[in-house]
Amino acid sequence: MLKKLLFPTAKQHNTKPYLCRMKILDGKKASQAIKDELKIDVAQLSAEGKKIPHLAAILVGANGASETYIAAKVKACEEVGFISTLIRFEETISEAKLLAKIKELNNDPDVDGILVQLPLPKHISDEEVINSIDPDKDVDGFHPVNIGRLMQGLPTYIPATPYGIMLLLEHFKIETSGKHAVVIGRSNIVGRPMSVLLSSNTYPGNCTVTICHSKTKNLNDYCLQADIIIAALGKPEFVTADMVKEGAVVVDVGITRVEDSTRKSGFKLKGDVAFDEVAPKCSWITPVPGGVGPMTIAALMKNTYHSCITKN
Ligand code: NAD
């Protein structure tokens, strides 16, 4: 298990006050800074003859978006100097075979982190698969043991996307203490852990958090009261200017592929925020792409590094 807290306590940080003019929470820049630091740390491990972090990633089937995400994770491993193993299975693989592979990776002392790219085919239970990963190698932070530790404020593997958002807020020294954060979305991998992290007695953290979801009434009213909005619902351009208070910090988690025949790929990526109209009202805002996406990968790299140095 991790031995140190991943975020400083609220007393240990300095933050800048909100600025009036909109600024970009540039995830590419922040993630590069994290990867550059990790690269130095890995070089140090190597120089000392210590073990190099090893991430094993499993991809089932050939979903276009999953292929893109997994390729980006493998590339990030190369960039920071980790070893990575990509294990591919046909869409038709049985759950038993997949679980057997995870067991093998759990028992392999050379593997520090295991991730299974979601979504999985319908005949395989996400829950069974997540629960089968050794919590000490669960660098995606989805295992119930790690979620439980997060709830208790104990050192843990924080799910990569909310962890990436916390790192982004930290990188740009965004003031969070006492702010009202509205999280839209309550999924186990984004919205719910995000709400726990933002309400924790850490920096970033100490927000008063409202968590909204598909059954929330008067969502606009909550959003208009928000100093910080985390939009994680997966509905393109859902958050519009009339929902955002002047000076708010807006973090757009959404990534939806929207058809675009003018592009070679045939699609473009859209966030959950109508960027063009919302941005002028914000103090800070994430772009899509180039915001939360790269931070998720940087957070995964950090979790894998910590797994390695904790065990070895
Ligand atoms: P999900 O489908 O599991 O959860 C969506 C949540 O949004 C649900 O809790 C639901 O209650 C809520 N919701 C749906 N419609 C709503 C509405 N009209 N009003 C208020 N709440 C509503 O999705 P998820 O896995 O949490 O992902 C959310 C988005 O974030 C998706 O676009 C996904 O692709 C993206 N995502 C991005 C990254 C990244 O690295 N950038 C990582 C994970 C997910």
Coordinates of C-alpha atoms and ligand atoms in Angstrom, one line a residue:
M1 CA 0.0 0.0 0.0
L2 CA 1.1 3.6 -0.6
K3 CA 2.9 5.1 2.4
K4 CA 2.6 8.8 1.7
L5 CA -0.3 11.1 1.1
L6 CA -0.7 12.1 -2.5
F7 CA -1.8 15.7 -1.7
P8 CA -0.5 18.1 0.9
T9 CA -2.7 19.1 3.8
A10 CA -4.5 22.4 3.3
K11 CA -2.0 24.3 5.4
Q12 CA 1.0 23.4 3.2
H13 CA 0.1 25.2 0.0
N14 CA 0.1 28.6 -1.6
T15 CA -2.5 29.6 -4.1
K16 CA -3.0 32.5 -6.4
P17 CA -6.3 34.4 -6.1
Y18 CA -8.7 34.1 -9.0
L19 CA -7.8 36.2 -11.9
C20 CA -10.5 38.1 -13.7
R21 CA -9.5 37.2 -17.3
M22 CA -10.1 33.8 -18.6
K23 CA -7.1 31.4 -18.6
I24 CA -6.7 28.0 -20.0
L25 CA -6.2 25.0 -17.6
D26 CA -3.7 23.5 -20.1
G27 CA -3.7 19.8 -19.5
K28 CA -1.0 19.2 -22.1
K29 CA 1.4 21.6 -20.3
A30 CA 0.6 20.3 -16.8
S31 CA 0.8 16.7 -17.8
Q32 CA 4.2 17.3 -19.6
A33 CA 5.6 18.8 -16.4
I34 CA 4.5 15.7 -14.4
K35 CA 5.9 13.4 -17.0
D36 CA 9.2 15.3 -17.1
E37 CA 9.5 14.9 -13.3
L38 CA 8.7 11.2 -13.5
K39 CA 11.3 10.8 -16.2
I40 CA 13.9 12.2 -13.9
D41 CA 12.7 9.9 -11.0
V42 CA 12.8 6.9 -13.3
A43 CA 16.3 7.8 -14.5
Q44 CA 17.3 8.0 -10.8
L45 CA 15.9 4.5 -10.1
S46 CA 17.8 3.2 -13.0
A47 CA 21.0 4.8 -11.9
E48 CA 20.6 3.3 -8.5
G49 CA 20.0 -0.2 -10.0
K50 CA 16.5 -0.2 -8.7
K51 CA 13.4 -1.7 -10.3
I52 CA 11.8 0.3 -13.2
P53 CA 8.0 0.7 -13.0
H54 CA 6.1 -1.8 -15.2
L55 CA 2.5 -1.2 -16.3
A56 CA 0.5 -4.1 -17.8
A57 CA -2.5 -3.0 -19.8
I58 CA -5.3 -5.3 -21.1
L59 CA -7.4 -4.4 -24.1
V60 CA -10.4 -6.6 -25.0
G61 CA -11.8 -6.2 -28.6
A62 CA -11.1 -3.4 -31.0
N63 CA -13.2 -0.4 -29.9
G64 CA -11.8 2.7 -31.7
A65 CA -11.8 5.0 -28.7
S66 CA -10.3 2.3 -26.4
E67 CA -7.5 1.7 -28.9
T68 CA -6.7 5.5 -28.9
Y69 CA -6.7 5.7 -25.1
I70 CA -4.6 2.6 -24.6
A71 CA -2.1 3.7 -27.2
A72 CA -1.7 7.0 -25.4
K73 CA -1.1 5.2 -22.1
V74 CA 1.6 3.0 -23.7
K75 CA 3.2 6.0 -25.3
A76 CA 3.3 7.8 -22.0
C77 CA 5.0 4.8 -20.4
E78 CA 7.7 5.0 -23.1
E79 CA 8.1 8.8 -22.6
V80 CA 8.7 8.5 -18.8
G81 CA 10.9 5.4 -19.1
F82 CA 8.5 2.7 -17.7
I83 CA 8.2 -0.8 -19.1
S84 CA 4.8 -1.5 -20.5
T85 CA 3.1 -4.6 -21.7
L86 CA 0.0 -4.4 -23.8
I87 CA -2.1 -7.6 -23.7
R88 CA -4.8 -7.9 -26.4
F89 CA -7.7 -10.3 -26.4
E90 CA -10.4 -10.9 -29.0
E91 CA -13.8 -9.5 -28.2
T92 CA -15.0 -13.1 -27.7
I93 CA -12.6 -14.0 -24.8
S94 CA -14.4 -15.6 -21.9
E95 CA -14.6 -13.9 -18.5
A96 CA -12.8 -16.9 -17.0
K97 CA -9.8 -16.5 -19.3
L98 CA -9.6 -12.8 -18.7
L99 CA -9.7 -13.4 -14.9
A100 CA -7.0 -16.0 -15.2
K101 CA -4.7 -13.5 -17.0
I102 CA -5.3 -10.9 -14.3
K103 CA -4.5 -13.6 -11.6
E104 CA -1.2 -14.3 -13.5
L105 CA -0.4 -10.5 -13.5
N106 CA -1.3 -10.2 -9.8
N107 CA 1.3 -12.9 -9.1
D108 CA 4.0 -11.5 -11.3
P109 CA 6.4 -9.6 -9.1
D110 CA 7.7 -7.7 -12.1
V111 CA 4.3 -6.1 -12.8
D112 CA 3.6 -3.0 -10.6
G113 CA 0.4 -1.8 -12.2
I114 CA -2.5 -3.5 -14.0
L115 CA -5.2 -1.7 -16.0
V116 CA -8.1 -3.2 -17.9
Q117 CA -9.4 -0.7 -20.5
L118 CA -13.1 -0.2 -20.1
P119 CA -15.7 -0.7 -21.4
L120 CA -15.6 -4.5 -21.7
P121 CA -17.8 -6.6 -23.9
K122 CA -21.3 -7.2 -22.5
H123 CA -20.7 -10.8 -21.6
I124 CA -17.9 -9.8 -19.2
S125 CA -18.7 -8.2 -15.8
D126 CA -16.8 -5.0 -15.2
E127 CA -17.3 -5.5 -11.5
E128 CA -15.8 -9.1 -11.5
V129 CA -12.8 -7.9 -13.4
I130 CA -12.1 -4.8 -11.3
N131 CA -12.5 -6.8 -8.1
S132 CA -10.1 -9.4 -9.3
I133 CA -7.2 -6.9 -9.6
D134 CA -4.8 -6.9 -6.7
P135 CA -5.7 -3.6 -4.9
D136 CA -1.9 -3.0 -4.5
K137 CA -1.6 -3.1 -8.3
D138 CA -4.9 -1.3 -9.1
V139 CA -3.3 1.8 -10.6
D140 CA -6.7 2.8 -12.1
G141 CA -8.0 3.1 -8.5
F142 CA -11.3 1.4 -9.2
H143 CA -11.1 -1.5 -6.7
P144 CA -13.5 -1.2 -3.8
V145 CA -10.6 -1.4 -1.3
N146 CA -9.0 1.6 -2.9
I147 CA -12.3 3.5 -3.2
G148 CA -12.9 2.7 0.5
R149 CA -9.5 4.0 1.4
L150 CA -10.2 7.2 -0.6
M151 CA -13.5 7.7 1.4
Q152 CA -11.5 7.4 4.6
G153 CA -8.8 9.9 3.4
L154 CA -6.1 7.1 3.6
P155 CA -3.2 6.9 1.1
T156 CA -4.6 5.0 -1.9
Y157 CA -4.6 4.8 -5.7
I158 CA -6.9 7.6 -6.6
P159 CA -9.0 7.0 -9.8
A160 CA -6.9 8.4 -12.6
T161 CA -9.4 11.0 -14.0
P162 CA -10.3 12.7 -10.6
Y163 CA -6.6 12.4 -9.6
G164 CA -5.6 14.1 -12.8
I165 CA -8.1 17.0 -12.2
M166 CA -6.7 17.5 -8.7
L167 CA -3.2 17.6 -10.2
L168 CA -4.4 20.1 -12.7
L169 CA -5.9 22.4 -10.1
E170 CA -2.7 22.0 -8.1
H171 CA -0.4 22.8 -11.1
F172 CA -2.3 26.0 -11.8
K173 CA -2.5 26.9 -8.1
I174 CA -6.3 27.3 -8.2
E175 CA -7.8 28.3 -4.9
T176 CA -10.3 25.7 -3.7
S177 CA -10.7 26.2 0.0
G178 CA -14.2 27.3 1.0
K179 CA -15.3 27.3 -2.6
H180 CA -18.6 25.8 -3.8
A181 CA -17.9 23.0 -6.3
V182 CA -20.6 21.5 -8.3
V183 CA -19.8 18.1 -9.8
I184 CA -22.2 17.0 -12.6
G185 CA -22.2 13.2 -12.8
R186 CA -22.0 10.6 -10.1
S187 CA -20.1 7.7 -11.8
N188 CA -17.8 5.5 -9.7
I189 CA -14.8 6.5 -11.9
V190 CA -15.3 10.2 -12.2
G191 CA -18.1 12.2 -10.4
R192 CA -18.3 10.3 -7.1
P193 CA -14.6 10.2 -6.3
M194 CA -14.2 13.7 -7.6
S195 CA -16.8 14.9 -5.0
V196 CA -14.9 13.1 -2.2
L197 CA -11.5 14.6 -3.2
L198 CA -12.8 18.1 -3.5
S199 CA -14.4 17.9 -0.1
S200 CA -11.3 16.5 1.6
N201 CA -9.2 18.4 4.0
T202 CA -6.3 18.8 1.6
Y203 CA -5.1 21.1 -1.1
P204 CA -6.8 21.0 -3.6
G205 CA -9.9 20.4 -1.6
N206 CA -11.9 21.9 1.3
C207 CA -14.7 22.7 -1.1
T208 CA -18.3 22.6 -0.2
V209 CA -19.5 20.1 -2.8
T210 CA -22.8 19.6 -4.5
I211 CA -23.1 16.4 -6.6
C212 CA -25.6 16.6 -9.4
H213 CA -26.9 13.8 -11.6
S214 CA -29.6 12.8 -14.1
K215 CA -32.4 13.2 -11.6
T216 CA -31.3 16.6 -10.2
K217 CA -34.0 19.2 -10.4
N218 CA -33.0 22.8 -11.2
L219 CA -29.5 21.9 -12.2
N220 CA -29.0 25.4 -13.6
D221 CA -29.6 26.9 -10.2
Y222 CA -26.9 24.8 -8.6
C223 CA -24.4 25.5 -11.4
L224 CA -25.0 29.3 -11.1
Q225 CA -24.0 29.1 -7.5
A226 CA -20.7 27.2 -8.3
D227 CA -17.3 28.7 -8.0
I228 CA -16.0 25.5 -9.6
I229 CA -17.9 23.3 -12.0
I230 CA -16.7 19.8 -12.9
A231 CA -18.8 18.6 -15.9
A232 CA -18.7 14.8 -16.2
L233 CA -21.9 13.6 -17.7
G234 CA -21.0 12.7 -21.3
K235 CA -23.4 15.0 -23.0
P236 CA -21.7 17.3 -25.6
E237 CA -22.0 21.0 -24.9
F238 CA -24.5 20.5 -22.1
V239 CA -23.1 23.3 -19.9
T240 CA -24.0 26.6 -21.5
A241 CA -23.1 30.2 -20.6
D242 CA -26.4 30.8 -18.8
M243 CA -25.5 28.1 -16.3
V244 CA -22.1 29.6 -15.3
K245 CA -21.3 32.4 -12.8
E246 CA -18.8 35.1 -13.8
G247 CA -15.3 34.1 -12.7
A248 CA -16.1 30.4 -12.2
V249 CA -13.5 27.7 -12.8
V250 CA -14.8 25.1 -15.3
V251 CA -13.3 21.7 -15.7
D252 CA -14.7 19.7 -18.7
V253 CA -14.3 16.0 -18.3
G254 CA -16.6 15.0 -21.2
I255 CA -15.2 13.3 -24.3
T256 CA -17.8 12.4 -26.9
R257 CA -17.0 11.5 -30.5
V258 CA -19.3 13.6 -32.7
E259 CA -19.6 12.9 -36.5
D260 CA -17.6 15.3 -38.6
S261 CA -17.4 14.5 -42.3
T262 CA -14.8 17.3 -42.9
R263 CA -12.2 15.3 -40.9
K264 CA -10.2 12.3 -42.1
S265 CA -11.2 10.4 -38.9
G266 CA -14.9 11.2 -39.6
F267 CA -15.4 12.6 -36.1
K268 CA -14.4 15.3 -33.7
L269 CA -14.1 15.3 -29.9
K270 CA -16.7 17.4 -28.0
G271 CA -16.6 18.2 -24.3
D272 CA -19.6 18.6 -21.9
V273 CA -19.2 22.4 -22.0
A274 CA -20.1 24.8 -24.8
F275 CA -16.5 26.2 -24.7
D276 CA -16.9 29.2 -27.0
E277 CA -19.8 30.7 -25.0
V278 CA -18.8 29.6 -21.5
A279 CA -15.0 30.5 -21.7
P280 CA -15.5 34.3 -21.6
K281 CA -17.3 34.1 -18.3
C282 CA -14.7 31.9 -16.6
S283 CA -11.5 32.6 -14.7
W284 CA -10.1 29.3 -15.8
I285 CA -11.4 26.6 -18.1
T286 CA -10.1 23.3 -19.6
P287 CA -10.2 22.8 -23.3
V288 CA -11.3 19.5 -25.0
P289 CA -9.1 18.0 -26.1
G290 CA -6.0 19.0 -24.2
G291 CA -7.5 19.4 -20.7
V292 CA -8.5 16.5 -18.5
G293 CA -7.5 13.7 -21.0
P294 CA -3.7 14.2 -20.8
M295 CA -4.0 14.7 -17.0
T296 CA -5.7 11.3 -16.6
I297 CA -2.7 9.6 -18.3
A298 CA -0.3 11.6 -16.2
A299 CA -2.1 10.5 -13.0
L300 CA -2.0 6.9 -14.1
M301 CA 1.8 7.2 -14.6
K302 CA 2.1 8.7 -11.1
N303 CA 0.0 5.8 -9.6
T304 CA 2.2 3.3 -11.4
Y305 CA 5.4 4.9 -10.2
H306 CA 4.2 5.0 -6.6
S307 CA 3.2 1.3 -6.8
C308 CA 6.7 0.4 -7.9
I309 CA 8.6 2.4 -5.3
T310 CA 6.2 1.3 -2.5
K311 CA 6.8 -2.4 -3.3
N312 CA 10.5 -2.4 -4.1
Ligands
NAD1 P1 -21.3 7.8 -16.9 O1 -22.1 7.6 -18.1 O2 -20.8 6.6 -16.2 O3 -21.9 8.8 -15.9 C1 -22.6 10.0 -16.4 C2 -23.2 10.6 -15.2 O4 -23.8 11.8 -15.6 C3 -24.2 9.8 -14.5 O5 -23.9 9.7 -13.1 C4 -25.6 10.6 -14.7 O6 -26.4 10.6 -13.5 C5 -25.1 12.0 -15.0 N1 -26.0 12.6 -16.0 C6 -26.4 12.1 -17.2 N2 -27.3 13.0 -17.8 C7 -27.4 14.1 -16.9 C8 -28.1 15.3 -16.9 N3 -28.9 15.6 -18.0 N4 -27.9 16.1 -15.9 C9 -27.1 15.8 -14.9 N5 -26.4 14.7 -14.8 C10 -26.5 13.8 -15.8 O7 -20.0 8.6 -17.5 P2 -18.5 8.7 -16.9 O8 -17.8 7.5 -17.1 O9 -18.5 9.4 -15.6 O10 -17.9 9.8 -18.0 C11 -18.5 11.1 -18.2 C12 -17.8 11.7 -19.4 O11 -16.4 11.9 -19.1 C13 -17.9 10.9 -20.7 O12 -18.0 11.8 -21.7 C14 -16.6 10.2 -20.7 O13 -16.2 9.9 -22.0 C15 -15.7 11.2 -20.1 N6 -14.5 10.7 -19.5 C16 -13.3 11.4 -19.8 C17 -12.2 11.0 -19.2 C18 -10.9 11.7 -19.6 O14 -9.8 11.2 -19.3 N7 -11.0 13.0 -20.0 C19 -12.1 9.9 -18.4 C20 -13.3 9.3 -18.0 C21 -14.5 9.7 -18.6

